[in-house]
Every structure is written in C-alpha cells, then in structure tokens.
Amino acid sequence: MVSFDREEAPAGPTIRGFSGNAFRVADRIVPGGLWLTPDNALDWTPPAFEALAVDDVAGLIAIQPSPEFLLLGTGPTMRRPSPAFVAAIEALGFGVEPMDSRAAARAWNVLRGEDRWIVAAFMPL
C-alpha cells in the first residue's frame, strides 16, 4: 500500500493512499470512482470514460461557492476527455484539469493543502 500521510492534513477529505486498485480516504477504502469537494468525499459510479458528459458531474460542480476548476482523474492512464465534455464544462465557467487518477489524487492533496477551492472526479483505478 502507498501512503500519503503528512504532519498537517488540509481541511476536508484527503487521499491517504491507495490499497490495490482502490483509494484510501481517511480510514475508508473506495474501490470505484470518487467525487471530492473541499467538505466531502462521495463514492461515484462514473460512466465509461468515452461517454462522460457534463451531467455526470453536474452535482459536483454545483457546490457553492463555485469551485476554481474540476480535477478529473481519468483512471489508470492519462486520457483527454472529449472536446464536447471540456467545452460544456468551460461554458459553465470552470476549467478541467485531466490526469491519471493516481496523479490526480496526489494533486488533490497538494492543492487542498494550499487551501484551493476545487472539486475532483476520479475514475476508478
């Protein structure tokens, strides 16, 4: 198991590591997809990556105050979301930062450690 423990954790949920093909959030193992807000971590059953649409993350980006951007974990490898998905997110006033889900989990902790107000949607590992 890989662990990300550090002395001072940022406020809200953090990724504490990976356990096989699952995320470890606090003391909970999340084997599937994951939504993160500065205040909450929720299990997420995403569609196939190629079918990802703005409706699949609408509840996530609707938090208030509005997030700076959507950190998108694309699963075990880095993939670019469809231009339609990116355009729909950007039309709502948000950016999309895609990276593989393990890198996105590490980035989440760093960005939240900087107190950035972001949201994340991680496809399963």
CSV table of C-alpha atoms in Angstrom, one decimal:
chain,number,residue,atom,x,y,z
A,1,MET,CA,0.0,0.0,0.0
A,2,VAL,CA,1.2,3.5,-0.8
A,3,SER,CA,0.6,6.1,1.9
A,4,PHE,CA,0.5,9.9,1.7
A,5,ASP,CA,0.4,10.7,5.4
A,6,ARG,CA,1.9,14.0,6.4
A,7,GLU,CA,2.1,16.1,9.6
A,8,GLU,CA,-0.7,18.6,8.8
A,9,ALA,CA,-3.5,17.5,6.6
A,10,PRO,CA,-5.6,20.1,4.7
A,11,ALA,CA,-9.2,20.7,5.8
A,12,GLY,CA,-11.7,18.3,4.4
A,13,PRO,CA,-11.2,14.9,2.8
A,14,THR,CA,-7.7,13.8,1.7
A,15,ILE,CA,-6.5,10.8,-0.1
A,16,ARG,CA,-4.4,8.9,2.4
A,17,GLY,CA,-3.1,6.4,-0.2
A,18,PHE,CA,-4.0,3.5,-2.4
A,19,SER,CA,-4.9,0.0,-1.5
A,20,GLY,CA,-4.6,-2.2,-4.6
A,21,ASN,CA,-6.9,-0.6,-7.1
A,22,ALA,CA,-8.8,1.5,-4.5
A,23,PHE,CA,-8.4,4.9,-3.0
A,24,ARG,CA,-8.0,5.3,0.8
A,25,VAL,CA,-9.9,8.3,2.0
A,26,ALA,CA,-9.4,8.8,5.7
A,27,ASP,CA,-9.9,5.3,7.0
A,28,ARG,CA,-12.3,4.2,4.3
A,29,ILE,CA,-11.4,2.2,1.2
A,30,VAL,CA,-13.1,3.4,-2.0
A,31,PRO,CA,-12.9,0.7,-4.7
A,32,GLY,CA,-14.7,2.6,-7.5
A,33,GLY,CA,-14.9,6.2,-8.7
A,34,LEU,CA,-14.7,9.1,-6.2
A,35,TRP,CA,-16.1,12.6,-6.0
A,36,LEU,CA,-14.3,15.1,-3.8
A,37,THR,CA,-15.3,18.6,-2.6
A,38,PRO,CA,-13.5,20.6,0.0
A,39,ASP,CA,-16.0,19.3,2.5
A,40,ASN,CA,-16.9,15.8,1.4
A,41,ALA,CA,-15.9,12.6,-0.3
A,42,LEU,CA,-18.5,10.5,-2.1
A,43,ASP,CA,-18.5,7.2,-3.9
A,44,TRP,CA,-19.2,7.7,-7.6
A,45,THR,CA,-20.2,5.3,-10.3
A,46,PRO,CA,-19.0,7.0,-13.4
A,47,PRO,CA,-20.0,6.2,-17.0
A,48,ALA,CA,-17.5,4.7,-19.4
A,49,PHE,CA,-14.8,7.4,-20.0
A,50,GLU,CA,-15.8,7.9,-23.6
A,51,ALA,CA,-19.4,8.6,-22.5
A,52,LEU,CA,-18.5,11.2,-19.8
A,53,ALA,CA,-20.8,14.2,-20.0
A,54,VAL,CA,-21.3,17.3,-18.0
A,55,ASP,CA,-24.5,15.8,-16.5
A,56,ASP,CA,-22.3,13.1,-14.9
A,57,VAL,CA,-20.5,15.8,-12.8
A,58,ALA,CA,-23.3,18.4,-12.6
A,59,GLY,CA,-23.9,17.8,-8.9
A,60,LEU,CA,-20.2,18.1,-8.1
A,61,ILE,CA,-19.6,21.4,-9.9
A,62,ALA,CA,-22.8,22.9,-8.5
A,63,ILE,CA,-21.2,23.4,-5.0
A,64,GLN,CA,-21.2,26.9,-3.5
A,65,PRO,CA,-19.1,28.9,-3.6
A,66,SER,CA,-18.2,27.8,-7.1
A,67,PRO,CA,-15.0,25.8,-7.4
A,68,GLU,CA,-12.0,27.1,-9.3
A,69,PHE,CA,-11.8,24.1,-11.6
A,70,LEU,CA,-12.6,20.4,-11.9
A,71,LEU,CA,-9.7,18.0,-11.3
A,72,LEU,CA,-10.5,15.0,-13.5
A,73,GLY,CA,-8.8,11.6,-12.7
A,74,THR,CA,-9.0,9.6,-15.9
A,75,GLY,CA,-8.4,6.2,-14.4
A,76,PRO,CA,-5.2,4.2,-14.6
A,77,THR,CA,-3.8,6.2,-17.5
A,78,MET,CA,-3.9,9.8,-18.6
A,79,ARG,CA,-6.6,10.3,-21.2
A,80,ARG,CA,-8.1,13.5,-22.7
A,81,PRO,CA,-11.8,14.0,-22.1
A,82,SER,CA,-13.9,14.6,-25.2
A,83,PRO,CA,-13.9,18.1,-26.7
A,84,ALA,CA,-17.7,18.2,-26.1
A,85,PHE,CA,-17.2,17.5,-22.3
A,86,VAL,CA,-14.4,20.1,-22.0
A,87,ALA,CA,-16.5,22.7,-23.9
A,88,ALA,CA,-19.6,22.0,-21.7
A,89,ILE,CA,-17.6,22.4,-18.5
A,90,GLU,CA,-15.9,25.6,-19.8
A,91,ALA,CA,-19.2,27.0,-20.9
A,92,LEU,CA,-20.2,26.8,-17.2
A,93,GLY,CA,-17.2,28.9,-16.2
A,94,PHE,CA,-14.9,26.1,-15.0
A,95,GLY,CA,-11.6,24.7,-16.2
A,96,VAL,CA,-10.9,21.0,-16.5
A,97,GLU,CA,-7.5,19.5,-15.4
A,98,PRO,CA,-7.3,15.9,-16.5
A,99,MET,CA,-4.6,13.5,-15.3
A,100,ASP,CA,-4.5,9.8,-14.4
A,101,SER,CA,-6.4,9.1,-11.2
A,102,ARG,CA,-3.3,8.4,-9.0
A,103,ALA,CA,-1.6,11.7,-10.1
A,104,ALA,CA,-4.9,13.5,-9.6
A,105,ALA,CA,-5.2,12.1,-6.0
A,106,ARG,CA,-1.7,13.4,-5.2
A,107,ALA,CA,-2.5,16.8,-6.9
A,108,TRP,CA,-5.8,17.0,-4.8
A,109,ASN,CA,-3.8,16.8,-1.6
A,110,VAL,CA,-1.3,19.4,-2.7
A,111,LEU,CA,-4.0,21.8,-4.0
A,112,ARG,CA,-6.1,21.4,-0.9
A,113,GLY,CA,-3.0,21.9,1.2
A,114,GLU,CA,-2.8,25.3,-0.5
A,115,ASP,CA,-6.5,25.8,0.5
A,116,ARG,CA,-7.6,25.9,-3.1
A,117,TRP,CA,-11.4,25.6,-3.6
A,118,ILE,CA,-11.6,22.8,-6.2
A,119,VAL,CA,-13.6,19.7,-6.9
A,120,ALA,CA,-12.5,16.4,-8.2
A,121,ALA,CA,-14.0,13.4,-10.1
A,122,PHE,CA,-11.8,10.3,-10.1
A,123,MET,CA,-12.5,7.4,-12.4
A,124,PRO,CA,-11.6,4.0,-10.9
A,125,LEU,CA,-8.0,2.9,-10.8
